[in-house]
Tab-separated table of C-alpha atoms in Angstrom:
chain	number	residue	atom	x	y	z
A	1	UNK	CA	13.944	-24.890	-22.132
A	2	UNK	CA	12.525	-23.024	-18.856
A	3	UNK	CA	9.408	-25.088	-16.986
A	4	UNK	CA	8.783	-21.360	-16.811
A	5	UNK	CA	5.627	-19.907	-19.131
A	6	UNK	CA	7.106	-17.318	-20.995
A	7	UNK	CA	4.563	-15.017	-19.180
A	8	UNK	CA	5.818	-15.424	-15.931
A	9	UNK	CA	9.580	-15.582	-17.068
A	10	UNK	CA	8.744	-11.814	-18.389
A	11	UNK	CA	7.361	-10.833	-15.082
A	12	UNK	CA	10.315	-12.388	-13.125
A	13	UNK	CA	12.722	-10.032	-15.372
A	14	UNK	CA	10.791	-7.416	-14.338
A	15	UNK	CA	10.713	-8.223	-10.646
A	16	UNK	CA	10.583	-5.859	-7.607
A	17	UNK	CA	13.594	-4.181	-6.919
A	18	UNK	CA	11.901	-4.388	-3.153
A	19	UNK	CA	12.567	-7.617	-3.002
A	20	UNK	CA	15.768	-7.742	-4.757
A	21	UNK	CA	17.102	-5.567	-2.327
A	22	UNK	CA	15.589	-7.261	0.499
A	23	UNK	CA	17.450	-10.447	-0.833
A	24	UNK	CA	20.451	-8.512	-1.052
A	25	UNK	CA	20.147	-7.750	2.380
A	26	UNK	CA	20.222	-11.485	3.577
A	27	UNK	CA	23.432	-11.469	1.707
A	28	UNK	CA	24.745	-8.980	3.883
A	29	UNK	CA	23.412	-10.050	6.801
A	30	UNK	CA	24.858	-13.592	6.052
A	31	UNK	CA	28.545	-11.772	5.202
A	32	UNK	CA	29.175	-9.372	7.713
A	33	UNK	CA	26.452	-10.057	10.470
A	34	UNK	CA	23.124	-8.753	11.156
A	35	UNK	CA	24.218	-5.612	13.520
A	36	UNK	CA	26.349	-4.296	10.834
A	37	UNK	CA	23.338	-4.451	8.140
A	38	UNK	CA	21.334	-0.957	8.001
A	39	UNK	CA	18.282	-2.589	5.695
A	40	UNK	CA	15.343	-0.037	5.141
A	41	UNK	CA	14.511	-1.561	2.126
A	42	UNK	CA	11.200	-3.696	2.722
A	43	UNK	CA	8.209	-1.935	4.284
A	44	UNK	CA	7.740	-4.593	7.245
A	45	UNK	CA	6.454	-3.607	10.359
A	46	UNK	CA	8.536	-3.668	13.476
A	47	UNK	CA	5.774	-2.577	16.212
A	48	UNK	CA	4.345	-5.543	17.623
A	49	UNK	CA	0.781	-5.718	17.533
A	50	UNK	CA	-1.016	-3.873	20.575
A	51	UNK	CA	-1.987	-6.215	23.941
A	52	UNK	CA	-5.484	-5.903	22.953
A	53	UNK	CA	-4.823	-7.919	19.654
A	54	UNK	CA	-2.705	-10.404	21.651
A	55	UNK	CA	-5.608	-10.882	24.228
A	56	UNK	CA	-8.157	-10.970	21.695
A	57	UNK	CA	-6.449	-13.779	19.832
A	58	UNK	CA	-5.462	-15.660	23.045
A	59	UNK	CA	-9.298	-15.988	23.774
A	60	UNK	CA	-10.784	-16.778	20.760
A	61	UNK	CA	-7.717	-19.182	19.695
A	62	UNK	CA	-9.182	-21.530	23.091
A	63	UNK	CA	-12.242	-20.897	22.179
A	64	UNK	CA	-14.139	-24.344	22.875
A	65	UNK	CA	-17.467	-23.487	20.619
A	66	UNK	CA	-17.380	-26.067	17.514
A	67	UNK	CA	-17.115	-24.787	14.740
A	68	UNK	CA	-14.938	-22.317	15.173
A	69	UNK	CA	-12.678	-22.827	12.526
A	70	UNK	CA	-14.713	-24.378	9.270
A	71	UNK	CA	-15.672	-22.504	5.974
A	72	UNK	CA	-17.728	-19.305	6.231
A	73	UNK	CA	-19.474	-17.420	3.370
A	74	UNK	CA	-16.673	-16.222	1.173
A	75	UNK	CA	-17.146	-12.494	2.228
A	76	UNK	CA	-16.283	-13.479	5.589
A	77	UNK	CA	-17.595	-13.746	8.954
A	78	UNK	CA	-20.915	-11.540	9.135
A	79	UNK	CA	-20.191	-10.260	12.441
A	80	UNK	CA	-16.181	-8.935	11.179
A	81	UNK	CA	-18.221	-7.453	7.824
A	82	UNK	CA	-20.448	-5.354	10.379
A	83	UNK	CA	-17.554	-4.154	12.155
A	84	UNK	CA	-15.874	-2.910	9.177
A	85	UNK	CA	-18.832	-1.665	7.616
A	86	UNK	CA	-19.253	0.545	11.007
A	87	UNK	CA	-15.956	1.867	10.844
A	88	UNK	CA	-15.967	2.845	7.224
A	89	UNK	CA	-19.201	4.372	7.472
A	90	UNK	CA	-18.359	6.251	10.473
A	91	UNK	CA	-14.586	7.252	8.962
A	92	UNK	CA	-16.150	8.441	5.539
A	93	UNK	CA	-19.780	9.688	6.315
A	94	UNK	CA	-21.142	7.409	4.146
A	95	UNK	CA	-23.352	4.885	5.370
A	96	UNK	CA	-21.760	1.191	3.697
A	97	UNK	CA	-23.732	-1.509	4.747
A	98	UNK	CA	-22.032	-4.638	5.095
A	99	UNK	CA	-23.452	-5.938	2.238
A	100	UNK	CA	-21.004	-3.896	0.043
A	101	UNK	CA	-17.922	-5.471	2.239
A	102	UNK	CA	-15.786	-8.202	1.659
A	103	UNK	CA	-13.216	-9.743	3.982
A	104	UNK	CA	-9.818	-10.289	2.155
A	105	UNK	CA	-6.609	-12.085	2.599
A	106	UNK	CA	-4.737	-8.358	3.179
A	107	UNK	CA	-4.810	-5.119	0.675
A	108	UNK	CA	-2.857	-7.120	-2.229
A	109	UNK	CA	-5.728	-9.810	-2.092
A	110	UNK	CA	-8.615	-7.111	-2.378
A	111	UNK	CA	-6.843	-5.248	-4.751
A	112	UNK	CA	-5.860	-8.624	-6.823
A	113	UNK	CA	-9.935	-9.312	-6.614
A	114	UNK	CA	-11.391	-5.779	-7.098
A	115	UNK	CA	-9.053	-5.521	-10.675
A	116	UNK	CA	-10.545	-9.176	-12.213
A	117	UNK	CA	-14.335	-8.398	-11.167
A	118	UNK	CA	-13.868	-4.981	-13.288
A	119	UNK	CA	-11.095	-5.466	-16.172
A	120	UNK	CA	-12.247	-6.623	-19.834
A	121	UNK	CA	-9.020	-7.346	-21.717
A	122	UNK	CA	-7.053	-4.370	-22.527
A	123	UNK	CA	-8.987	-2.123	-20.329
A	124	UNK	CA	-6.432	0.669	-18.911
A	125	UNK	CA	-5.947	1.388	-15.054
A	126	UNK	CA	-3.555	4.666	-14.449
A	127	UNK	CA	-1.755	4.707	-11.374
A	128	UNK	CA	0.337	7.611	-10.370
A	129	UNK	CA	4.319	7.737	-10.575
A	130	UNK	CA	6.348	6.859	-8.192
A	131	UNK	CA	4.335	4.403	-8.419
A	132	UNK	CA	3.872	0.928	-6.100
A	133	UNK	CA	5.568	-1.822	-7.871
A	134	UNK	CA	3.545	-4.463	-7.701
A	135	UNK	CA	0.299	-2.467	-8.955
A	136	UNK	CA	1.904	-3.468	-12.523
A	137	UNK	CA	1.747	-7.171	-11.658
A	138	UNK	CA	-1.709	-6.889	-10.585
A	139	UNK	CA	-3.423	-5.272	-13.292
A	140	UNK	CA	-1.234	-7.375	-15.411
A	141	UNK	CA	-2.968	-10.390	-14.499
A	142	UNK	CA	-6.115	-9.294	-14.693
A	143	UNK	CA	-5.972	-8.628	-18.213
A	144	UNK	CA	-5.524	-5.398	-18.042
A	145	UNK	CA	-2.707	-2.323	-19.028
A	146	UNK	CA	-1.262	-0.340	-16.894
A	147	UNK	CA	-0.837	3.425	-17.704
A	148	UNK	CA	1.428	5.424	-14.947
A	149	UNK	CA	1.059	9.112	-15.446
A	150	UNK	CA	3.497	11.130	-13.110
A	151	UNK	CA	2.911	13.714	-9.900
A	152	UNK	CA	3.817	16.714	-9.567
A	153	UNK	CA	7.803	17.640	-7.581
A	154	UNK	CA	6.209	17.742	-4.384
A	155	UNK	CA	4.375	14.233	-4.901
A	156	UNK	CA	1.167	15.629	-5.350
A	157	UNK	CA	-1.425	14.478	-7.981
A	158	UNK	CA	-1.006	15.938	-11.373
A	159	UNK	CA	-4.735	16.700	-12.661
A	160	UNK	CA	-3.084	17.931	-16.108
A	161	UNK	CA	-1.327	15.419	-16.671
A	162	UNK	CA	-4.413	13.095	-15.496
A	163	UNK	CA	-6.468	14.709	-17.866
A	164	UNK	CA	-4.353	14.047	-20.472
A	165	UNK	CA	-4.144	10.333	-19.738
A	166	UNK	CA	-7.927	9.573	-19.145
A	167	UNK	CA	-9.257	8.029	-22.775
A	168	UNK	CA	-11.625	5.451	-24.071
A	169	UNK	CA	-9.984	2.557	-22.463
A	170	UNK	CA	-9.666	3.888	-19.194
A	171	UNK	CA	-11.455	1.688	-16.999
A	172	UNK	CA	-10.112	2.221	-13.317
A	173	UNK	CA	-7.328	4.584	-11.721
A	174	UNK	CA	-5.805	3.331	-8.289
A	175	UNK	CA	-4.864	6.058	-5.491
A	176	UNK	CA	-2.481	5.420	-2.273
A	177	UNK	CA	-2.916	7.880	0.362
A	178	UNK	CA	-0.670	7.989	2.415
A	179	UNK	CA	1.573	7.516	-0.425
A	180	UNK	CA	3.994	4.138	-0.612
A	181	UNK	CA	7.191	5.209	-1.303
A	182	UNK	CA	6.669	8.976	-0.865
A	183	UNK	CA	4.535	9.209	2.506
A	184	UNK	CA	2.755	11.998	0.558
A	185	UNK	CA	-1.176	12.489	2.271
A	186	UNK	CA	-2.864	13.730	-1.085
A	187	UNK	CA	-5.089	16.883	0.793
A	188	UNK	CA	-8.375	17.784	0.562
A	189	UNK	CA	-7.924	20.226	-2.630
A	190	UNK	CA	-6.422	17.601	-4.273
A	191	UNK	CA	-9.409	15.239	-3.898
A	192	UNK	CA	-11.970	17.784	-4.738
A	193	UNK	CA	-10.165	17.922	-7.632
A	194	UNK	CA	-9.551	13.983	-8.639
A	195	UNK	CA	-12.726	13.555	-8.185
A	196	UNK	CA	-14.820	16.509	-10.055
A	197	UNK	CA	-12.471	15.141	-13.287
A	198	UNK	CA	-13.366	12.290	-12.679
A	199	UNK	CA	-16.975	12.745	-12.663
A	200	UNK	CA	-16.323	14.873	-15.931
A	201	UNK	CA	-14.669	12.472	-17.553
A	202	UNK	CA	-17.243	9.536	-16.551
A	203	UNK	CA	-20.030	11.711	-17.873
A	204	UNK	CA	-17.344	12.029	-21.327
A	205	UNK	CA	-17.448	8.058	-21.467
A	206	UNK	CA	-20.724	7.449	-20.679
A	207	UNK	CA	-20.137	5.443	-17.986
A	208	UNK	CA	-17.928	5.073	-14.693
A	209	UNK	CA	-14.384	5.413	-14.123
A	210	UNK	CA	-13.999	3.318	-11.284
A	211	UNK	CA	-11.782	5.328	-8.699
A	212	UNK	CA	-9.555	2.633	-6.098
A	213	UNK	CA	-8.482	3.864	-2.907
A	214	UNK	CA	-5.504	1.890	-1.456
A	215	UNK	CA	-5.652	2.654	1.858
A	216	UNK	CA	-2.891	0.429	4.322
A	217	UNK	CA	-1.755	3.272	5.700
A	218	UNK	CA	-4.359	5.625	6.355
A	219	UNK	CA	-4.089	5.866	10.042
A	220	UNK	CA	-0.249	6.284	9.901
A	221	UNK	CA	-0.629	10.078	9.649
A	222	UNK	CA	1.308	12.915	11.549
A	223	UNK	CA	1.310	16.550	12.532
A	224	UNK	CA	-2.637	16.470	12.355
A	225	UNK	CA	-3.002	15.988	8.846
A	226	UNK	CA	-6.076	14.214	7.690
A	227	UNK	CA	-6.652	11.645	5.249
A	228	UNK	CA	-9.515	13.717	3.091
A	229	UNK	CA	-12.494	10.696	2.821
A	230	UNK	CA	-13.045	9.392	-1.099
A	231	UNK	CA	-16.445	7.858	-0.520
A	232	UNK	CA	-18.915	11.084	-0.195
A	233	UNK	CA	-16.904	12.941	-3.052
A	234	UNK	CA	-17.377	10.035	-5.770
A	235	UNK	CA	-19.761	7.476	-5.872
A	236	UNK	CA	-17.653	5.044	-8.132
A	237	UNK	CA	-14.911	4.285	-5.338
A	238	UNK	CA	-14.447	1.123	-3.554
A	239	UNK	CA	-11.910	1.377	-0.713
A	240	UNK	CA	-9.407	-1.039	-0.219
A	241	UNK	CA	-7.231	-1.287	3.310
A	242	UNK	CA	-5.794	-3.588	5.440
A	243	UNK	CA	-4.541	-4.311	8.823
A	244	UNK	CA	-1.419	-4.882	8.316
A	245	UNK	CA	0.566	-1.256	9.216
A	246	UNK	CA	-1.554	-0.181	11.493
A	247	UNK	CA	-1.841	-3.448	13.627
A	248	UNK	CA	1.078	-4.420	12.759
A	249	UNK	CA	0.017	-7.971	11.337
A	250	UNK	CA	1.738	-7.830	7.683
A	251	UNK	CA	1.991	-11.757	8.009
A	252	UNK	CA	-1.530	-12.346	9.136
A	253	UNK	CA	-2.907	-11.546	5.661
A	254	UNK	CA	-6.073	-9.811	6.343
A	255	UNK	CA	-7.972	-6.999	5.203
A	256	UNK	CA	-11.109	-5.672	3.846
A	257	UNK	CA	-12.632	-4.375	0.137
A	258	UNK	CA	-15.493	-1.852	0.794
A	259	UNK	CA	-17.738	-0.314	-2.272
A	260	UNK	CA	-19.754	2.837	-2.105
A	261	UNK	CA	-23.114	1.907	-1.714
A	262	UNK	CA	-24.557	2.892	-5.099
A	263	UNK	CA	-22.783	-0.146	-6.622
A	264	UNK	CA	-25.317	-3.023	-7.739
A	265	UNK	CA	-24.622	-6.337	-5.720
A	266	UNK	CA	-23.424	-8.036	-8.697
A	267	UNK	CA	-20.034	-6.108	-7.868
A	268	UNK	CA	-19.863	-7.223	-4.297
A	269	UNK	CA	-20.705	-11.164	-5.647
A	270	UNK	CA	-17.746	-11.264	-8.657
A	271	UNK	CA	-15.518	-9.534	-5.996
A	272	UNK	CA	-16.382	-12.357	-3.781
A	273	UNK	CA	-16.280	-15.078	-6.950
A	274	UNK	CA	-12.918	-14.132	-7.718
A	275	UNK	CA	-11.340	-14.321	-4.024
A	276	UNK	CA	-13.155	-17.612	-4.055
A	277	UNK	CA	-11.744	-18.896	-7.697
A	278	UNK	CA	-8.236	-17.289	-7.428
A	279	UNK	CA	-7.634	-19.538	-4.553
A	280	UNK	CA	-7.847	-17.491	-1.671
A	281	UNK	CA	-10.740	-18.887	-0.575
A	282	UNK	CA	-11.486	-17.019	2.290
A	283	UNK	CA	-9.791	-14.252	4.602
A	284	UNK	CA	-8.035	-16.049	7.716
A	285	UNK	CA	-11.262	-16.826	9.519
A	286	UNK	CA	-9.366	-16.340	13.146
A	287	UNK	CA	-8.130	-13.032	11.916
A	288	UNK	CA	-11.596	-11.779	10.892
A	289	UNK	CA	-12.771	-12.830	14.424
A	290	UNK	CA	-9.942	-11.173	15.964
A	291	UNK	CA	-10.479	-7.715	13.918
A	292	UNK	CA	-14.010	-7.483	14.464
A	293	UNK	CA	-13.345	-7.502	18.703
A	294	UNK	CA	-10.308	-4.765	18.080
A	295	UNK	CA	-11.071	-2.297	14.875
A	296	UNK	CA	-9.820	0.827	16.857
A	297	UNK	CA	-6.480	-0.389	18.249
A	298	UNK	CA	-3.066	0.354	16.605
A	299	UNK	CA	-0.075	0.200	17.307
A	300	UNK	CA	2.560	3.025	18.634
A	301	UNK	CA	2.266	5.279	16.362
A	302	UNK	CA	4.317	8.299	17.960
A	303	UNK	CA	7.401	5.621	17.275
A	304	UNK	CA	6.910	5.570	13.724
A	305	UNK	CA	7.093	9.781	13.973
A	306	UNK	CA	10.003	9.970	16.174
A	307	UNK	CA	11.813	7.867	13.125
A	308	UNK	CA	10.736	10.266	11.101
A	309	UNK	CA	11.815	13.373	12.227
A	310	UNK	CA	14.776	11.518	13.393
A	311	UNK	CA	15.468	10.679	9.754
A	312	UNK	CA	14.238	13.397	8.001
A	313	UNK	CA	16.073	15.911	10.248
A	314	UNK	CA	19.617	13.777	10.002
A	315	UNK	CA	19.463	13.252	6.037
A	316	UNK	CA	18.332	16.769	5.602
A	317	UNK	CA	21.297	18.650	7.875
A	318	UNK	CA	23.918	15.895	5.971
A	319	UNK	CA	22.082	17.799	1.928
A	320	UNK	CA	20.012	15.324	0.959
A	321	UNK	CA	16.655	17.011	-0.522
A	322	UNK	CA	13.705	15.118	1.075
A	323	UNK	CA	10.265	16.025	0.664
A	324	UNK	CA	8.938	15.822	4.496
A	325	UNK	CA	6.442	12.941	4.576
A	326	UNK	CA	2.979	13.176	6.534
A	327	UNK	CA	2.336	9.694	6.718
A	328	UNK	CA	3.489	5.981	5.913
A	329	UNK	CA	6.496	5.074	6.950
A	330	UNK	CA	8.823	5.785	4.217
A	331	UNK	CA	11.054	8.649	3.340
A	332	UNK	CA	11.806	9.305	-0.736
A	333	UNK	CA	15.016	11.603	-1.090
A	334	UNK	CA	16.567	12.810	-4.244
A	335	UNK	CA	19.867	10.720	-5.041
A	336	UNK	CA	22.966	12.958	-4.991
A	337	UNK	CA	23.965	10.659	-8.499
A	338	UNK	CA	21.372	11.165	-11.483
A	339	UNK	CA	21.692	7.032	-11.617
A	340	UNK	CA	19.825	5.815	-8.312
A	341	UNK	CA	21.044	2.392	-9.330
A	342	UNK	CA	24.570	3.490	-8.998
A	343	UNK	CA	23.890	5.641	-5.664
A	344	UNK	CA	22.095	2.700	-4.230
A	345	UNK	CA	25.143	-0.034	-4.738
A	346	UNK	CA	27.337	2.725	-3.054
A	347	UNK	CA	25.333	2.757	0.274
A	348	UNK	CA	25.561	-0.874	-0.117
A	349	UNK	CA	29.412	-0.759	0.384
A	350	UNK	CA	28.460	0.973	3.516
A	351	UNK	CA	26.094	-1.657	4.445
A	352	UNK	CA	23.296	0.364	4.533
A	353	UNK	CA	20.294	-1.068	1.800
A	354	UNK	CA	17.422	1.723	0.074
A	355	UNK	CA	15.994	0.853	-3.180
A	356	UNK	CA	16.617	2.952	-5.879
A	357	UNK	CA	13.724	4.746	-7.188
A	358	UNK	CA	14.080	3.234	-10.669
A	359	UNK	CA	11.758	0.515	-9.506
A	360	UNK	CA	9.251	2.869	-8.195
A	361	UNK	CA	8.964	4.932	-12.098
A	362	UNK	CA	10.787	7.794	-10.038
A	363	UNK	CA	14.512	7.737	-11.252
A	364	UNK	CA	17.120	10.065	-9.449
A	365	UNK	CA	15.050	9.126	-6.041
A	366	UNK	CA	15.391	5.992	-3.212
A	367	UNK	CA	12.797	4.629	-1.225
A	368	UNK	CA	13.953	4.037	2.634
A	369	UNK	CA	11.449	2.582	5.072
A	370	UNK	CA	12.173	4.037	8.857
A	371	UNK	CA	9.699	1.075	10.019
A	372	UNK	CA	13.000	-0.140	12.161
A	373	UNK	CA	14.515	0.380	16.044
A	374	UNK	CA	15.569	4.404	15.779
A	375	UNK	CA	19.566	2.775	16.262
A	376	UNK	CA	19.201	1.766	13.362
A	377	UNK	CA	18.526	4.747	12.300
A	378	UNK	CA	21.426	6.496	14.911
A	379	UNK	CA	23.856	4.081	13.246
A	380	UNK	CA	23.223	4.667	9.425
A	381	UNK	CA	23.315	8.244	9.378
A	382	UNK	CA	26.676	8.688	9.448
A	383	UNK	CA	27.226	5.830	6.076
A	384	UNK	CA	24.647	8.272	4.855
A	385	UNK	CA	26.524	11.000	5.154
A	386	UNK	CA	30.134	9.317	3.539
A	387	UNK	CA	27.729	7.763	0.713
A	388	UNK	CA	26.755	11.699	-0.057
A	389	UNK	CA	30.357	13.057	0.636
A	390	UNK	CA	32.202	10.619	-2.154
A	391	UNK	CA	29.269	9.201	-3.968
């Protein structure tokens, strides 16, 4: 008999193939060495954080004031709440005060909360194929059911096919722009038009579809394009982001939930009930001090384009089709095999780990994250190219 529930034995099954092939990796790694592994399977920041985070945390880690490192109000630290608040108002044209913030232990964390304070049982959330795995797991334990309705060819959103998935039960739908795995930056048009069926549909229901902007990698953008703001198009949004890409501070854990300002406080306190009651407490107080002194530093973000286009240029010249991303740092080609699965295990003979697509509700693609050194890159191309010549 399994010390396992039978719930999370089901979930286990159903596991992330991120992971899996991130385990797979250490496998590798462990077999044939760690220079001969070509892993862009797991979305983990390489960029160290910029100097001004490591001075900022330097000072306020010897920071004699007592004190310094109890409990605060769950919501966080109201100097870091301000800061964000600031930012998001300034960044959407919508004045949030910081009342409608609350501090979280990164974007999973404020998503994790944001989906209890608003699911009843059985209550539907639609998120959009290829989707992000582990959206399933979180709506899953919050009671709810998850709906995926797919995008368009080109990764962009599918209002018909929205439409059609919108009904009675339909509580929230989540949005990632840019898009993880497809670096897609849903534009403006696209927005205007989530959002006006959205308000149709609301009016439909008689009451709010609550719209969820997942936003890690909003300032990971290229060529000029824009990240079109949510907050002044639908009143029902609450942002979700974190600091994790564009700091690079994945294993920091810490990030932000911020709701338009026409939601009722009641919102804002079972947000902050359930960060408190699901264990998390509170978001890394040191963190939130060390955000509030450095909101508009990132790291190098040209690096993350020169992968890119080094990428995107070398899988597209070897025939792999590849939409061009415009943000994120992930590239989604077609699989030259209909089985992604089968495509995937073959790059794995070359030592060179993506994750099929399968896990992402996007069969025949793979998801390959260029957040590595650009030899890596330089080194995999060519197993990219004998993977494609004798798949």
């Amino acid at each position: 008999m399994s010390v396992l529930s039978d719930r999370i034995a089901g979930c286990l099954d159903s596991a992330s193939l991120v992971r899996k092939m991130f385990e797979e990796g250490a496998r590798l790694r462990a077999e044939f060495g760690a220079d001969d592994v070509c892993d862009f399977s797991l979305g983990n920041p390489h960029l160290e954080p910029p100097s001004e985070f490591k001075d900022q945390l330097r000072e306020l880690a010897t920071d004699p004031a007592p004190g310094a490192h109890r409990y605060m109000h769950t919501s966080g630290y109201p100097h870091a709440r301000e800061a964000v608040a600031c930012s998001v108002s300034q960044r959407e044209g919508v004045e949030v005060p910081s009342s409608h913030v609350v501090m979280a232990t990164g974007a999973a964390c404020g998503l994790n909360i944001v989906l209890h304070a608003l699911l009843n049982p059985g209550e539907e959330v639609i998120i959009l194929a290829p989707i992000f795995p582990e959206y399933r797991f979180y709506i899953f334990h919050s009671g709810g059911e998850c709906r995926i309705v797919p995008s368009k060819p080109d990764f962009d959103i599918d209002l018909e096919a929205l439409a059609e998935a919108i009904s009675e039960k339909t509580r929230a739908i989540i949005i990632n722009s840019p898009h993880n795995p497809t670096g897609r930056v849903y534009p403006e048009e696209s927005i205007d038009g989530l959002t006006k069926l959205l308000k149709e549909k609301s009016d439909e229901l008689g009451r709010p579809i609550v719209l969820i902007a997942d936003e890690p990698y909003r300032r990971l953008v290229y060529d000029g394009v824009e990240v079109a703001p949510v907050l002044p198009r639908y009143e029902s949004t609450i942002l979700v982001a974190s600091f994790s890409k564009d700091l690079g501070l994945a294993g920091e854990r810490i990030g932000y939930v911020a709701a338009h300002p026409s939601f009722p406080t009641e919102l804002i306190e079972g947000i902050s009930f359930c960060l408190r009651t699901l264990g998390f407490v509170n978001a890394p107080g040191l963190m939130q001090r060390v955000i509030a002194e450095v909101m508009d530093a990132s790291v190098d973000l040209p690096a993350y384009k020169h992968n890119r286009d080094l990428f995107y240029e070398g899988l597209t010249e070897i025939g792999y089709e590849v939409v061009k991303p415009e943000g994120a740092f992930y590239l989604f080609p077609k699989t030259p095999l209909e089985d992604d699965r089968v495509f995937c295990k073959r790059l794995m003979n070359e030592r060179v780990l993506a994750v099929p697509g399968s896990g992402f509700a996007a069969p025949g693609h793979m998801r390959i994250s260029y957040a590595v050194k650009p030899e890596v890159i330089e080194k995999a191309l060519p197993r990219f190219k004998t993977a494609f010549e004798n798949p």
